[in-house]
C-alpha positions as CSV (number, residue, x, y, z in Angstrom):
1,X,-38.0,-19.6,4.8
2,X,-37.3,-17.1,2.1
3,X,-33.8,-15.5,2.8
4,X,-32.2,-12.5,1.0
5,X,-28.5,-13.1,1.1
6,X,-26.4,-9.9,0.7
7,X,-22.7,-9.3,-0.1
8,X,-22.3,-12.7,-1.8
9,X,-19.4,-13.9,-3.8
10,X,-19.1,-17.2,-5.7
11,X,-17.7,-19.0,-2.7
12,X,-20.6,-17.8,-0.5
13,X,-23.1,-19.2,-3.0
14,X,-21.2,-22.5,-3.2
15,X,-21.0,-23.2,0.5
16,X,-24.4,-21.8,1.5
17,X,-26.2,-23.7,-1.3
18,X,-24.5,-26.9,-0.3
19,X,-25.5,-26.5,3.4
20,X,-29.0,-25.5,2.4
21,X,-29.6,-28.8,0.5
22,X,-31.2,-30.7,3.4
23,X,-33.5,-27.8,4.5
24,X,-34.4,-26.2,1.1
25,X,-34.8,-22.6,2.3
26,X,-35.5,-20.3,-0.6
27,X,-32.2,-18.4,-1.0
28,X,-31.9,-15.3,-3.2
29,X,-28.4,-14.1,-3.6
30,X,-27.5,-10.4,-4.1
31,X,-24.0,-9.2,-4.8
32,X,-24.5,-5.6,-3.4
33,X,-24.1,-4.9,0.3
34,X,-27.1,-4.3,2.4
35,X,-27.8,-0.7,3.3
36,X,-30.8,1.7,3.3
37,X,-30.6,2.0,-0.5
38,X,-30.4,-1.7,-1.3
39,X,-32.8,-2.8,1.4
40,X,-35.6,-2.7,-1.2
41,X,-34.2,-5.9,-2.7
42,X,-35.3,-7.7,0.5
43,X,-38.9,-6.5,0.5
44,X,-41.1,-9.4,1.5
45,X,-38.3,-11.5,2.8
46,X,-38.8,-12.8,6.4
47,X,-35.0,-13.0,6.8
48,X,-31.9,-11.3,5.5
49,X,-28.4,-12.9,5.7
50,X,-25.5,-10.4,5.9
51,X,-21.8,-10.1,6.3
52,X,-19.3,-7.9,8.1
53,X,-19.6,-4.8,5.9
54,X,-23.3,-4.7,5.4
55,X,-24.9,-1.6,6.9
56,X,-27.6,-2.8,9.3
57,X,-28.3,0.5,10.9
58,X,-31.6,1.9,12.2
59,X,-32.9,3.3,8.9
60,X,-32.1,0.1,7.1
61,X,-33.8,-2.0,9.9
62,X,-36.8,0.3,9.9
63,X,-37.2,-0.2,6.1
64,X,-36.7,-4.0,6.4
65,X,-39.3,-4.2,9.2
66,X,-41.8,-2.3,7.3
67,X,-41.5,-4.8,4.4
68,X,-41.8,-7.9,6.6
69,X,-38.3,-8.8,7.7
70,X,-38.1,-10.3,11.2
71,X,-34.7,-12.0,11.2
72,X,-31.2,-10.7,10.6
73,X,-28.8,-13.6,10.1
74,X,-25.1,-12.6,10.4
75,X,-22.7,-15.1,8.8
76,X,-19.8,-13.7,10.8
77,X,-18.9,-13.1,14.5
78,X,-18.7,-9.3,14.7
79,X,-21.8,-7.3,14.8
80,X,-20.8,-3.7,15.4
81,X,-22.5,-3.0,12.0
82,X,-25.9,-3.8,13.5
83,X,-28.0,-1.4,15.6
84,X,-29.1,-4.0,18.1
85,X,-31.3,-1.6,20.0
86,X,-33.2,-0.6,16.9
87,X,-33.6,-4.3,16.0
88,X,-35.0,-5.0,19.5
89,X,-37.4,-2.0,19.2
90,X,-38.6,-3.3,15.9
91,X,-39.0,-6.9,17.0
92,X,-36.2,-8.1,14.7
93,X,-34.2,-11.1,16.0
94,X,-30.4,-11.0,15.3
95,X,-28.3,-14.1,15.2
96,X,-24.6,-14.7,14.4
97,X,-21.8,-17.2,13.9
98,X,-19.7,-16.6,17.0
99,X,-16.8,-19.0,16.1
100,X,-16.0,-20.5,12.8
101,X,-12.3,-20.3,12.0
102,X,-10.2,-20.2,15.2
103,X,-7.5,-22.3,13.7
104,X,-7.6,-20.5,10.4
105,X,-7.2,-17.0,12.0
106,X,-4.5,-18.1,14.4
107,X,-2.6,-19.8,11.6
108,X,-2.9,-16.8,9.4
109,X,-1.5,-14.7,12.3
110,X,1.5,-17.0,12.4
111,X,1.9,-16.7,8.7
112,X,2.1,-13.0,9.0
113,X,4.7,-13.3,11.8
114,X,6.9,-15.7,9.8
115,X,6.6,-13.7,6.6
116,X,7.5,-10.4,8.3
117,X,10.3,-11.8,10.3
118,X,12.0,-13.6,7.4
119,X,10.9,-11.1,4.8
120,X,9.4,-13.9,2.7
121,X,7.2,-11.6,0.7
122,X,10.2,-9.5,-0.3
123,X,12.5,-12.5,-1.0
124,X,9.8,-14.0,-3.3
125,X,9.8,-10.9,-5.4
126,X,13.6,-10.7,-5.5
127,X,14.0,-14.2,-6.7
128,X,11.4,-13.8,-9.4
129,X,13.6,-10.9,-10.7
130,X,16.8,-13.0,-10.5
131,X,18.1,-11.1,-7.4
132,X,19.5,-13.6,-4.9
133,X,21.1,-11.1,-2.5
134,X,20.4,-11.6,1.2
135,X,21.0,-7.9,2.1
136,X,18.0,-6.6,4.0
137,X,16.5,-10.0,4.6
138,X,17.9,-10.6,8.1
139,X,15.4,-12.1,10.6
140,X,15.5,-13.4,14.1
141,X,14.8,-16.8,15.9
142,X,11.3,-17.0,17.3
143,X,12.7,-19.4,19.9
144,X,12.8,-17.8,23.4
145,X,11.1,-14.6,22.1
146,X,8.2,-13.2,24.1
147,X,4.8,-13.1,22.5
148,X,2.1,-10.9,24.0
149,X,-1.4,-12.1,23.3
150,X,-4.2,-9.6,23.8
151,X,-7.5,-11.6,24.0
152,X,-7.2,-15.2,25.0
153,X,-10.4,-16.8,23.7
154,X,-10.4,-19.6,21.2
155,X,-8.1,-17.9,18.6
156,X,-5.8,-16.4,21.2
157,X,-5.4,-19.8,22.9
158,X,-4.6,-21.5,19.6
159,X,-2.0,-18.8,18.7
160,X,-0.5,-19.4,22.1
161,X,-0.3,-23.2,21.5
162,X,1.4,-22.6,18.1
163,X,3.9,-20.1,19.4
164,X,4.7,-22.3,22.4
165,X,5.7,-24.9,19.9
166,X,8.2,-22.5,18.5
167,X,9.7,-22.2,22.0
168,X,8.3,-18.7,22.7
169,X,7.4,-17.2,26.1
170,X,3.8,-16.2,26.5
171,X,2.4,-13.1,28.1
172,X,-1.4,-12.5,28.0
173,X,-4.0,-9.9,28.7
174,X,-7.7,-10.5,28.9
175,X,-10.6,-9.5,31.1
176,X,-11.2,-13.2,31.7
177,X,-8.3,-15.6,32.3
178,X,-8.1,-18.8,30.2
179,X,-6.8,-21.7,32.4
180,X,-5.8,-23.6,29.2
181,X,-3.4,-20.8,28.3
182,X,-2.0,-20.7,31.9
183,X,-1.5,-24.5,31.6
184,X,0.8,-23.7,28.6
185,X,2.9,-21.5,30.8
186,X,1.2,-18.3,29.7
187,X,1.4,-15.5,32.3
188,X,-1.4,-12.9,32.6
189,X,-0.2,-9.4,33.1
190,X,-1.5,-5.8,32.8
191,X,-1.2,-4.1,29.4
192,X,1.8,-1.9,30.3
193,X,3.9,-4.9,31.3
194,X,2.8,-6.8,28.2
195,X,3.7,-3.8,26.0
196,X,7.1,-3.3,27.6
197,X,8.2,-6.9,27.4
198,X,6.8,-8.4,24.2
199,X,8.8,-8.9,21.1
200,X,5.6,-9.7,19.2
201,X,2.1,-8.5,20.1
202,X,-0.9,-10.2,18.5
203,X,-4.5,-8.8,18.9
204,X,-7.3,-11.3,19.3
205,X,-10.0,-9.3,21.2
206,X,-13.4,-8.1,20.2
207,X,-14.1,-4.5,19.3
208,X,-15.8,-2.6,22.2
209,X,-15.9,0.9,23.4
210,X,-13.0,-0.1,25.8
211,X,-10.9,-1.7,23.1
212,X,-11.4,0.9,20.3
213,X,-7.9,2.2,19.4
214,X,-6.4,0.0,22.1
215,X,-3.1,0.5,20.2
216,X,-2.8,4.3,20.2
217,X,-0.1,6.8,20.7
218,X,0.0,6.3,24.5
219,X,0.3,2.5,24.0
220,X,3.0,2.9,21.4
221,X,5.1,4.9,23.8
222,X,5.0,1.9,26.2
223,X,5.9,-0.8,23.8
224,X,9.3,-2.4,23.4
225,X,11.2,-0.7,20.6
226,X,11.2,-2.7,17.4
227,X,8.1,-4.7,18.3
228,X,6.2,-6.7,15.8
229,X,2.5,-5.9,15.9
230,X,-0.1,-8.3,14.4
231,X,-3.8,-7.7,14.0
232,X,-6.1,-10.3,12.6
233,X,-9.1,-9.3,14.8
234,X,-10.8,-6.0,14.2
235,X,-9.4,-3.0,12.3
236,X,-10.4,-0.3,14.8
237,X,-8.3,-1.9,17.6
238,X,-5.5,0.0,16.0
239,X,-5.2,3.8,15.6
240,X,-3.8,3.6,12.1
241,X,-2.4,7.2,12.1
242,X,-0.6,6.6,15.5
243,X,0.8,3.3,14.1
244,X,2.1,5.1,11.0
245,X,4.0,7.5,13.3
246,X,5.3,4.5,15.3
247,X,6.6,2.9,12.1
248,X,8.2,6.2,11.0
249,X,10.0,6.5,14.3
250,X,11.1,2.8,14.4
251,X,9.2,2.2,17.6
252,X,7.2,-0.4,15.6
253,X,9.6,-2.6,13.8
254,X,7.0,-4.7,11.9
255,X,3.3,-4.5,11.2
256,X,1.1,-7.3,9.9
257,X,-2.6,-6.7,9.6
258,X,-5.5,-8.6,8.0
259,X,-8.0,-5.9,9.0
260,X,-8.1,-2.1,8.7
261,X,-10.4,0.3,10.4
262,X,-11.7,1.8,7.2
263,X,-11.7,-1.5,5.3
264,X,-15.4,-1.5,4.3
265,X,-14.6,0.7,1.3
266,X,-11.7,-1.5,0.2
267,X,-11.7,-5.2,1.2
268,X,-13.5,-8.0,-0.7
269,X,-13.5,-6.0,-3.9
270,X,-11.1,-5.9,-6.9
271,X,-9.9,-2.3,-7.0
272,X,-6.8,-3.0,-9.1
273,X,-8.0,-0.7,-11.9
274,X,-9.0,2.2,-9.7
275,X,-7.2,5.0,-7.8
276,X,-7.6,4.2,-4.1
277,X,-8.7,7.4,-2.3
278,X,-7.7,6.3,1.2
279,X,-4.4,8.2,1.8
280,X,-3.8,6.6,5.2
281,X,-4.1,3.1,3.8
282,X,-1.9,4.0,0.8
283,X,0.7,5.4,3.2
284,X,0.7,2.0,5.0
285,X,1.5,0.2,1.8
286,X,4.7,2.2,1.3
287,X,6.5,0.7,4.3
288,X,8.8,-2.2,3.5
289,X,8.2,-3.7,7.0
290,X,4.4,-3.7,6.7
291,X,2.4,-6.7,5.4
292,X,-1.3,-6.3,4.7
293,X,-3.8,-9.0,3.7
294,X,-7.4,-8.3,2.8
295,X,-9.4,-9.8,5.6
296,X,-8.6,-13.4,4.5
297,X,-7.6,-14.9,7.9
298,X,-11.0,-16.6,8.2
299,X,-10.9,-17.8,4.6
300,X,-10.5,-21.6,4.7
301,X,-12.8,-24.3,3.4
302,X,-13.5,-25.5,6.9
303,X,-14.5,-22.0,8.0
304,X,-16.9,-21.4,5.1
305,X,-18.5,-24.8,5.8
306,X,-18.9,-24.0,9.5
307,X,-20.3,-20.6,8.7
308,X,-22.9,-22.1,6.3
309,X,-23.9,-24.9,8.7
310,X,-24.3,-22.6,11.7
311,X,-26.2,-20.0,9.6
312,X,-28.9,-22.6,8.8
313,X,-28.9,-24.0,12.3
314,X,-29.6,-20.5,13.6
315,X,-32.4,-20.0,11.0
316,X,-33.9,-23.4,12.0
317,X,-33.9,-22.5,15.7
318,X,-35.7,-19.2,15.1
319,X,-38.1,-20.7,12.6
320,X,-39.1,-23.4,15.0
321,X,-39.4,-21.0,18.0
322,X,-36.5,-22.7,19.8
323,X,-34.0,-20.7,21.9
324,X,-31.0,-19.9,19.8
325,X,-27.7,-19.8,21.6
326,X,-26.3,-17.5,18.9
327,X,-28.9,-14.8,19.3
328,X,-27.4,-11.4,20.2
329,X,-29.2,-8.6,22.0
330,X,-28.6,-4.9,22.7
331,X,-26.5,-5.6,25.9
332,X,-23.8,-7.4,23.9
333,X,-20.5,-5.6,22.8
334,X,-19.4,-6.3,19.2
């Protein structure tokens, strides 16, 4: 099958090309993101392969369908950037990679926790400048601290396993209980109880209408003062402006994020020589107790291999007319 691959970096081309060797699909790599303006690049391609910030809305899908595209292949788990109803109306199949880096994401969350707690990022810069003072670097023991995990699927469970190894108590919230987390000693509670009793809160849930701005001004009023808030899931789970107010008041003591609700204009690009126009993001970077990484939690060799393998397995299922377990339809929530 001829596949137009958008939003590609060197690492995408490397792993996708390697995984394609046995099947020999015709891959054409494009660096630009897919949107209505760039969709012309995919004219005549039966399939397009896209990533998290490609704009697969109704106008884009209509153009793609008019030029012969019948398959949208997401090489990521989230799909809120795809108009699934429009895809269904146009007869376009949409598939995704639902889980590819649970250990990588959970381990990155722990890295943020450790770095924020022990101020490793600040200590690193001090030592490079010959400053060996410990003032301002005081941390706390993770042992016997309470970690609240919101979303206890594969990633949330692995985070619970790791934090249990530190000797932490686990509180959890999810629509569906995970018996493996309960076997670790995790206790499922409602959000107000989790907010009030957690020293660390880590978000691992999907972005839905119900979870959009889950951490908002009302939630921040309920949290334990000085809490550490971690988000390696979806940027819009957090109301960034409300979190900034929480940081200014001291209600939020630490913030570690790998995602940002307006990240599509920032992440995955080198903007070091430009003036960033997002004032809210720039305000976040001024806090000494905030650590931001650029959507890299998934970024491990194992994850890129898994993404590539699953991507081509999905294409094969659709091409052969087999049921694809990774197909997504309009009733799903991203």
